[in-house]
mmCIF file with all atom_site columns, C-alpha atoms in Angstrom:
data_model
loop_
_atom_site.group_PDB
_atom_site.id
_atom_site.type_symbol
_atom_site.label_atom_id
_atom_site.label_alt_id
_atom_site.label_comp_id
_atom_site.label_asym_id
_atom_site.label_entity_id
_atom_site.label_seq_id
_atom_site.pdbx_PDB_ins_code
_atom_site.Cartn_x
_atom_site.Cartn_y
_atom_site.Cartn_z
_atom_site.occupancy
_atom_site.B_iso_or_equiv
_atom_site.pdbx_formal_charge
_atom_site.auth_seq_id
_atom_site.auth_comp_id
_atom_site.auth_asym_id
_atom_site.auth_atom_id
_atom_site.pdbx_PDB_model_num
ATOM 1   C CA . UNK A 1 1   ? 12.914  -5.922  -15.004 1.00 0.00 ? 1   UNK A CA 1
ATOM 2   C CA . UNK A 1 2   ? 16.701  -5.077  -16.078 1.00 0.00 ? 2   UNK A CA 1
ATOM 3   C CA . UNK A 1 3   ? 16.906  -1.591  -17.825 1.00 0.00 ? 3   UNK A CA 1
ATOM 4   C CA . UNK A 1 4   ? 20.550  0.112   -18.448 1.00 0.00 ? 4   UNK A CA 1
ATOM 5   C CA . UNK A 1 5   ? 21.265  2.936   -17.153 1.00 0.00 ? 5   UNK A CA 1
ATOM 6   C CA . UNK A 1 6   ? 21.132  5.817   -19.733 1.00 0.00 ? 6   UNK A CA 1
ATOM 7   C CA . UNK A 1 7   ? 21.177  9.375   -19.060 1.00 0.00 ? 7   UNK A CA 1
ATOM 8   C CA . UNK A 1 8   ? 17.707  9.275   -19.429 1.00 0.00 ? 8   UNK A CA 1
ATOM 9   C CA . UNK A 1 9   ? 16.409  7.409   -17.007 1.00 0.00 ? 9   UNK A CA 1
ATOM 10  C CA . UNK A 1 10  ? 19.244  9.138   -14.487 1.00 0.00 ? 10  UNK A CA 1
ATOM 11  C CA . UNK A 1 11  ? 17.579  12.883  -15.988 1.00 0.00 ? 11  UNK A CA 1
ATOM 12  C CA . UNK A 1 12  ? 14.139  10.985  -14.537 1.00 0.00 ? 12  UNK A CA 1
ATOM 13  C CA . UNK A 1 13  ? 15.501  9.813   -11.576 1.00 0.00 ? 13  UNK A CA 1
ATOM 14  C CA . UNK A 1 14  ? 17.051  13.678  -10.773 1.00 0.00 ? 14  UNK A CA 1
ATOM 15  C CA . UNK A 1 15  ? 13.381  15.106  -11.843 1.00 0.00 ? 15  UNK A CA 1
ATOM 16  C CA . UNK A 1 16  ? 11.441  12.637  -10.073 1.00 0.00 ? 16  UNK A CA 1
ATOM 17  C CA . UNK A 1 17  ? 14.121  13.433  -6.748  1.00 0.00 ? 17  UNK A CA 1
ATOM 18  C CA . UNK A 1 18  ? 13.576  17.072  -7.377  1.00 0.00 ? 18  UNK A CA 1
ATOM 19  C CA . UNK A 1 19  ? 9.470   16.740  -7.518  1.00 0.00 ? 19  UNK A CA 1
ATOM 20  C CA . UNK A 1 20  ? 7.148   17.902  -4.287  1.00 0.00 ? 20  UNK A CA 1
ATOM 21  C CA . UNK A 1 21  ? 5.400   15.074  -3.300  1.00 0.00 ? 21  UNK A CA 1
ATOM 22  C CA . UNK A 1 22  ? 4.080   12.156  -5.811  1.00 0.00 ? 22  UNK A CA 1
ATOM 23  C CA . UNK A 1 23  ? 3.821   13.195  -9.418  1.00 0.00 ? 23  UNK A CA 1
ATOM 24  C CA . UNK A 1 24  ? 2.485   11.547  -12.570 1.00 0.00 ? 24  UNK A CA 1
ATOM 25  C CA . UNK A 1 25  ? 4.398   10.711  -15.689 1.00 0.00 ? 25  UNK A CA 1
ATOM 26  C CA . UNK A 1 26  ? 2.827   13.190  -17.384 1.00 0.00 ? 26  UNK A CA 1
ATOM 27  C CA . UNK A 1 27  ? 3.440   16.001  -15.122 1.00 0.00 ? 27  UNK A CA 1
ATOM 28  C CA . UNK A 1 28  ? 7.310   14.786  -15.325 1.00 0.00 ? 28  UNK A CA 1
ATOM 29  C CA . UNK A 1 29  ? 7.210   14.322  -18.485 1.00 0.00 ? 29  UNK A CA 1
ATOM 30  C CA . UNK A 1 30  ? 5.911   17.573  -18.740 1.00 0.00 ? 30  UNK A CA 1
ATOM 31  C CA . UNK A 1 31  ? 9.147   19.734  -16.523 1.00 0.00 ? 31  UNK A CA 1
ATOM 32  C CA . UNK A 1 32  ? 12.025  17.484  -18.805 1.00 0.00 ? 32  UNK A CA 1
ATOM 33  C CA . UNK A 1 33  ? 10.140  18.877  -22.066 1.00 0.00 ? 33  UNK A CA 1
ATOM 34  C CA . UNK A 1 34  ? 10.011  22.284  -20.389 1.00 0.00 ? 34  UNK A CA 1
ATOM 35  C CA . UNK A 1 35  ? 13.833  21.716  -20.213 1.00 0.00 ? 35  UNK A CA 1
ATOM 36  C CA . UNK A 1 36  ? 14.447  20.417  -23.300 1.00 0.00 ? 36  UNK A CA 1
ATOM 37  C CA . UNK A 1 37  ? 15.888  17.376  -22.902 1.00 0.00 ? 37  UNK A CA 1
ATOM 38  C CA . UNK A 1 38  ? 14.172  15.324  -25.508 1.00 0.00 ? 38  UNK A CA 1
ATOM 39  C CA . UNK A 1 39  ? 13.010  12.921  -23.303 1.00 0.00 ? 39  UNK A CA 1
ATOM 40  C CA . UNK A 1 40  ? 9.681   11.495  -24.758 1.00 0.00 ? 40  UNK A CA 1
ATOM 41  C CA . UNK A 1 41  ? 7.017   10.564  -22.322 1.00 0.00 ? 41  UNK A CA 1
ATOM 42  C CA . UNK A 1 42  ? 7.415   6.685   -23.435 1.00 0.00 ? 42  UNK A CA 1
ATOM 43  C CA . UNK A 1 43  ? 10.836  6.990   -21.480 1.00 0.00 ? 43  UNK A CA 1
ATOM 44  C CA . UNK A 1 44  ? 9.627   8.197   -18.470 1.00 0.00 ? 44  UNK A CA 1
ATOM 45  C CA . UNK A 1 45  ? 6.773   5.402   -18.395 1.00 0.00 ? 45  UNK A CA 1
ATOM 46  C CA . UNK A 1 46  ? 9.304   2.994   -18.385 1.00 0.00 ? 46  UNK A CA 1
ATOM 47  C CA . UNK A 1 47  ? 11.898  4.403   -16.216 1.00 0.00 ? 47  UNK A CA 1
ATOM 48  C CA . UNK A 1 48  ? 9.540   5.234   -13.534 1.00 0.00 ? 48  UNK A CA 1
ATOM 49  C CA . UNK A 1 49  ? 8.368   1.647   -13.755 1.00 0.00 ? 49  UNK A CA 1
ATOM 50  C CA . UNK A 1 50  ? 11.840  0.425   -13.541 1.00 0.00 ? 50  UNK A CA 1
ATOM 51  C CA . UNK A 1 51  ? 12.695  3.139   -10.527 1.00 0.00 ? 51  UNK A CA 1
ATOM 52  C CA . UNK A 1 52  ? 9.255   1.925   -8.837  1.00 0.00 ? 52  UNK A CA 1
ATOM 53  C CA . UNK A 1 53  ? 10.355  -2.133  -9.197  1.00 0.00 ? 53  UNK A CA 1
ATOM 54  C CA . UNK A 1 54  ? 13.845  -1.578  -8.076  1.00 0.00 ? 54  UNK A CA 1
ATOM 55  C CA . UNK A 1 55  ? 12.231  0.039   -4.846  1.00 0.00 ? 55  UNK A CA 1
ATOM 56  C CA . UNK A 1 56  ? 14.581  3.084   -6.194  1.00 0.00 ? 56  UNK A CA 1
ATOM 57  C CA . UNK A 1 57  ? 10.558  4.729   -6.089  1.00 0.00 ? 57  UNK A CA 1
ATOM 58  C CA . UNK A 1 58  ? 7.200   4.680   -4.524  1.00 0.00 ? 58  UNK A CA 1
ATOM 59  C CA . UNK A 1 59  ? 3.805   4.041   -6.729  1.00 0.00 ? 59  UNK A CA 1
ATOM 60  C CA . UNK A 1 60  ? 0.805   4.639   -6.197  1.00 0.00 ? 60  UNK A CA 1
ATOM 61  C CA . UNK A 1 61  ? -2.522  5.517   -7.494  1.00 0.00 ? 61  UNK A CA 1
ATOM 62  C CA . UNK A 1 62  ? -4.653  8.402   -6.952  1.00 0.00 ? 62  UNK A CA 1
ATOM 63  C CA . UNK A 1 63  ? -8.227  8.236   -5.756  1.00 0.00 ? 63  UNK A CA 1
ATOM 64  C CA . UNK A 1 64  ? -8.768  9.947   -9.579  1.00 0.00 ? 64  UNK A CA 1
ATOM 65  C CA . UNK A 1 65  ? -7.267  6.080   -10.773 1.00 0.00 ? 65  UNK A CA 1
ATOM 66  C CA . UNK A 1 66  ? -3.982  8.556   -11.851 1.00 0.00 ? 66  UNK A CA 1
ATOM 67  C CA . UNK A 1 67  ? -0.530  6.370   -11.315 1.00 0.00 ? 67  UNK A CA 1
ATOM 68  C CA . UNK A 1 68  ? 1.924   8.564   -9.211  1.00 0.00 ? 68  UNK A CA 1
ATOM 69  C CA . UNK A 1 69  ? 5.208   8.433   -8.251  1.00 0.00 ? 69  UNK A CA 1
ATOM 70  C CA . UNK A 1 70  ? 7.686   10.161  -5.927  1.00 0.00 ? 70  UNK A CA 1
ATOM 71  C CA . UNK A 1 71  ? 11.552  8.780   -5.155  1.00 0.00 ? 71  UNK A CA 1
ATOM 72  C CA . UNK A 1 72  ? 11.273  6.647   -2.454  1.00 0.00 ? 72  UNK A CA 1
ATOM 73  C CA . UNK A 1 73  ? 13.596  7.921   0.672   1.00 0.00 ? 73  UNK A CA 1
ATOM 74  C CA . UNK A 1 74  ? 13.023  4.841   2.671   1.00 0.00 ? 74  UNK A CA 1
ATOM 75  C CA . UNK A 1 75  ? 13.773  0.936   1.951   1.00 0.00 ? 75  UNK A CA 1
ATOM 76  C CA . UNK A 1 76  ? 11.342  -1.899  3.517   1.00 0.00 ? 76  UNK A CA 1
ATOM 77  C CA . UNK A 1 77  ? 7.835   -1.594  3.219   1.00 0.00 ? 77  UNK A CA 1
ATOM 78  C CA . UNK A 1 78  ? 5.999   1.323   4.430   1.00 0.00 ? 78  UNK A CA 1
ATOM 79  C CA . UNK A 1 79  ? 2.661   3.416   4.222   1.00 0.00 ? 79  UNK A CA 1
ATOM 80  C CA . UNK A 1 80  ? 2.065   7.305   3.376   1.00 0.00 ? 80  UNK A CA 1
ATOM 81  C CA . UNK A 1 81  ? 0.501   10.301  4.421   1.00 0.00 ? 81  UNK A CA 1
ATOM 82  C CA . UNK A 1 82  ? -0.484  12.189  1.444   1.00 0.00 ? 82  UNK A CA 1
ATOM 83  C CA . UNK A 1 83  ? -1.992  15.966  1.089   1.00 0.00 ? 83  UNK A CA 1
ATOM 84  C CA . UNK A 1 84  ? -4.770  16.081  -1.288  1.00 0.00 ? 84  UNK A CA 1
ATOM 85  C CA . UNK A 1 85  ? -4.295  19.440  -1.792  1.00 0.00 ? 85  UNK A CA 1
ATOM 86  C CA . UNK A 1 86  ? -0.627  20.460  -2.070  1.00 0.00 ? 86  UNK A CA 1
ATOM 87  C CA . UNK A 1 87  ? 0.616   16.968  -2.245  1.00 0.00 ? 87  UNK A CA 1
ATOM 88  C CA . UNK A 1 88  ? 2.951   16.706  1.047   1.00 0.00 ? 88  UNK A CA 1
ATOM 89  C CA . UNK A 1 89  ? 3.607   13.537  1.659   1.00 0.00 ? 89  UNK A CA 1
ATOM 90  C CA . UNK A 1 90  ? 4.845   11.565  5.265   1.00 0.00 ? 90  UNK A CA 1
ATOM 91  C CA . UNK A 1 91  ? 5.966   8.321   5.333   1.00 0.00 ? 91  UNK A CA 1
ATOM 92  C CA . UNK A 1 92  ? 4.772   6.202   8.234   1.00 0.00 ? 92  UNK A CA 1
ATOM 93  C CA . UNK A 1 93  ? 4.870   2.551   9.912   1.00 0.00 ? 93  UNK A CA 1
ATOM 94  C CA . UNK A 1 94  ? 1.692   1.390   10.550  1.00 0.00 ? 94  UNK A CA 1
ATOM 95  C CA . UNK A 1 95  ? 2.206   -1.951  12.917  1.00 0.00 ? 95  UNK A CA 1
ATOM 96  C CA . UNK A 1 96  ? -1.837  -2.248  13.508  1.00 0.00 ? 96  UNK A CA 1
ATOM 97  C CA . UNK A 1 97  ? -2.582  -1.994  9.862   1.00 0.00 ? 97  UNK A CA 1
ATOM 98  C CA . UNK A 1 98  ? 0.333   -4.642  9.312   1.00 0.00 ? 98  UNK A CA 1
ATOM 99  C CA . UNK A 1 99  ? -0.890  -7.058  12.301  1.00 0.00 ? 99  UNK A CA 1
ATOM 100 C CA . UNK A 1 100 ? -4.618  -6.667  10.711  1.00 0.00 ? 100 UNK A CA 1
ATOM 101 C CA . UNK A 1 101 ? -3.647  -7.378  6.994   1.00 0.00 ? 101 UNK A CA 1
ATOM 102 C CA . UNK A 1 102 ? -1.605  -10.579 8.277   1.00 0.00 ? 102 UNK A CA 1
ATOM 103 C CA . UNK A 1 103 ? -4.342  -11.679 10.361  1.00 0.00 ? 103 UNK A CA 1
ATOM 104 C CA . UNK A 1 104 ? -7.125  -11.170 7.857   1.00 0.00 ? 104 UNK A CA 1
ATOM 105 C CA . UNK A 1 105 ? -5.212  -12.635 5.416   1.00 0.00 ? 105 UNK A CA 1
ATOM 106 C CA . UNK A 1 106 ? -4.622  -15.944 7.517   1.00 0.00 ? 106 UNK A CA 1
ATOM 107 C CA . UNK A 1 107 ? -8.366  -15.438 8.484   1.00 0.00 ? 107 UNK A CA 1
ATOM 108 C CA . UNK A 1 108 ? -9.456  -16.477 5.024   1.00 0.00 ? 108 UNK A CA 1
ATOM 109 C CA . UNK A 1 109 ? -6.415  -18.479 3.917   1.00 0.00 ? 109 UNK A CA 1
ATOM 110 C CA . UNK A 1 110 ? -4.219  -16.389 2.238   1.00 0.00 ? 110 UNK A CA 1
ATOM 111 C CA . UNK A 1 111 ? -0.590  -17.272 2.210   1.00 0.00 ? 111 UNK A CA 1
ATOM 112 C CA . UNK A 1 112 ? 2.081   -14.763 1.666   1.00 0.00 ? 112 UNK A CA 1
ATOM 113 C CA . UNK A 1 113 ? -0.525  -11.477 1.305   1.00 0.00 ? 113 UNK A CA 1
ATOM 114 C CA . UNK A 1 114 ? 0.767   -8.007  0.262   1.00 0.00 ? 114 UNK A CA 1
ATOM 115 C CA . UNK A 1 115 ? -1.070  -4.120  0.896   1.00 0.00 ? 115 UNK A CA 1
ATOM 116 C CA . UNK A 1 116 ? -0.807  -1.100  -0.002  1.00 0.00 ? 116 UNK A CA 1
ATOM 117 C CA . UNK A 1 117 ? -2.071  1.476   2.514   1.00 0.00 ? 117 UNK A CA 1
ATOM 118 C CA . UNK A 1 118 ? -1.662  5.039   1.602   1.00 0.00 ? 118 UNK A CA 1
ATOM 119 C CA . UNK A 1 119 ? -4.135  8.071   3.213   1.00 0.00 ? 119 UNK A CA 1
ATOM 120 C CA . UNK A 1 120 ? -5.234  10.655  1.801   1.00 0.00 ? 120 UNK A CA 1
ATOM 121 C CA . UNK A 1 121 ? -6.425  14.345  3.550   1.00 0.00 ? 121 UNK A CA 1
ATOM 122 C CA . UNK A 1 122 ? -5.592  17.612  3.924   1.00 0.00 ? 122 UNK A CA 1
ATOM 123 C CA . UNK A 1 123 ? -2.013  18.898  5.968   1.00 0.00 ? 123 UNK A CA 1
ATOM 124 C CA . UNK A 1 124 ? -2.205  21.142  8.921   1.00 0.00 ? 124 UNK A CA 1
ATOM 125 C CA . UNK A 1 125 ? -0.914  23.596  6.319   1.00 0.00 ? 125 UNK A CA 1
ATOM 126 C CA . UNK A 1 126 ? -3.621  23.136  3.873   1.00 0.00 ? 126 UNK A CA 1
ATOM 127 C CA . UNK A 1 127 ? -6.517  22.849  6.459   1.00 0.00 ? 127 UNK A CA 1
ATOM 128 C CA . UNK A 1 128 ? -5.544  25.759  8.185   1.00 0.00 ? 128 UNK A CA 1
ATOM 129 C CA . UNK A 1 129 ? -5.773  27.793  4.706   1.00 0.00 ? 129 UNK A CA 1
ATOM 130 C CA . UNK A 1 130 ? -9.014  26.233  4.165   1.00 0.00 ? 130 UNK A CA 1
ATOM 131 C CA . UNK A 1 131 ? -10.141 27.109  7.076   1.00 0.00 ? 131 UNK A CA 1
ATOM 132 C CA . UNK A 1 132 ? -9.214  30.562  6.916   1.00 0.00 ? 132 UNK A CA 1
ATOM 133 C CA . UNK A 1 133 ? -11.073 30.835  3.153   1.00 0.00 ? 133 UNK A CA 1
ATOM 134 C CA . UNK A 1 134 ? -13.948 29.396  4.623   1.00 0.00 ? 134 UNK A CA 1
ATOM 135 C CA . UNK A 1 135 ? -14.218 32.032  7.471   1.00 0.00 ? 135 UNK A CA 1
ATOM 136 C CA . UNK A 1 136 ? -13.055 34.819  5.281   1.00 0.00 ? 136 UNK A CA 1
ATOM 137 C CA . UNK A 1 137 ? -16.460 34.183  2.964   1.00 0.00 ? 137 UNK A CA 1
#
């Protein structure tokens, strides 16, 4: 998918840059109309589609079924730690989870297989806080 590149979809790409963690179109949508740039959520759809296809972003969906995004700050294919709570998010290799997909895939006959492997749980941050409100009642 070719799209040009308007000062829209460069406003997105800033926002989406500027976000904490993965955010949904909505929620983007959302900070551009608190800025008034007349951006209308149909333009973010599709130029967080086109960022996530050019690799230019990272997609994913929540366990909620939500589609997120976040700009991507590595190239190649990779895996995520991601903070249910305050949405920190690590990127990681994961060469066992890579080995096993291939394997499985060749297992049962697949040819040229693809994952997606993202966690989700709480940061040391987040826990820790948790923690503390638990004790604390």
């Amino acid at each position: 998918m070719v799209q040009r590149n308007t000062w829209q979809r460069e406003r997105v790409r800033e926002a989406l840059a500027d976000a904490r963690g993965f955010v949904s179109a909505q929620s983007l949508h959302a900070t551009l109309r608190g800025e008034n740039t007349g951006i209308g959520l149909a333009t973010v759809y599709r130029a967080l589609a086109g960022l996530a296809a050019q690799g230019d972003a990272d997609s994913l969906q929540s366990p909620e079924g939500e589609a997120l995004y976040r700009a991507c700050t590595s190239t190649g294919h990779h895996h995520h730690l991601i903070c249910r709570s305050c949405g920190l998010t690590v990127e990681i290799e994961a060469t066992d989870v890579e080995q096993w997909a291939k394997r499985t895939a060749e297992r049962n006959g697949f040819r040229d297989a693809e994952h997606i492997v993202d966690i989700f749980g709480l940061c040391a941050t987040c826990a820790q806080a948790r923690d503390e409100k638990r004790d604390a009642d």
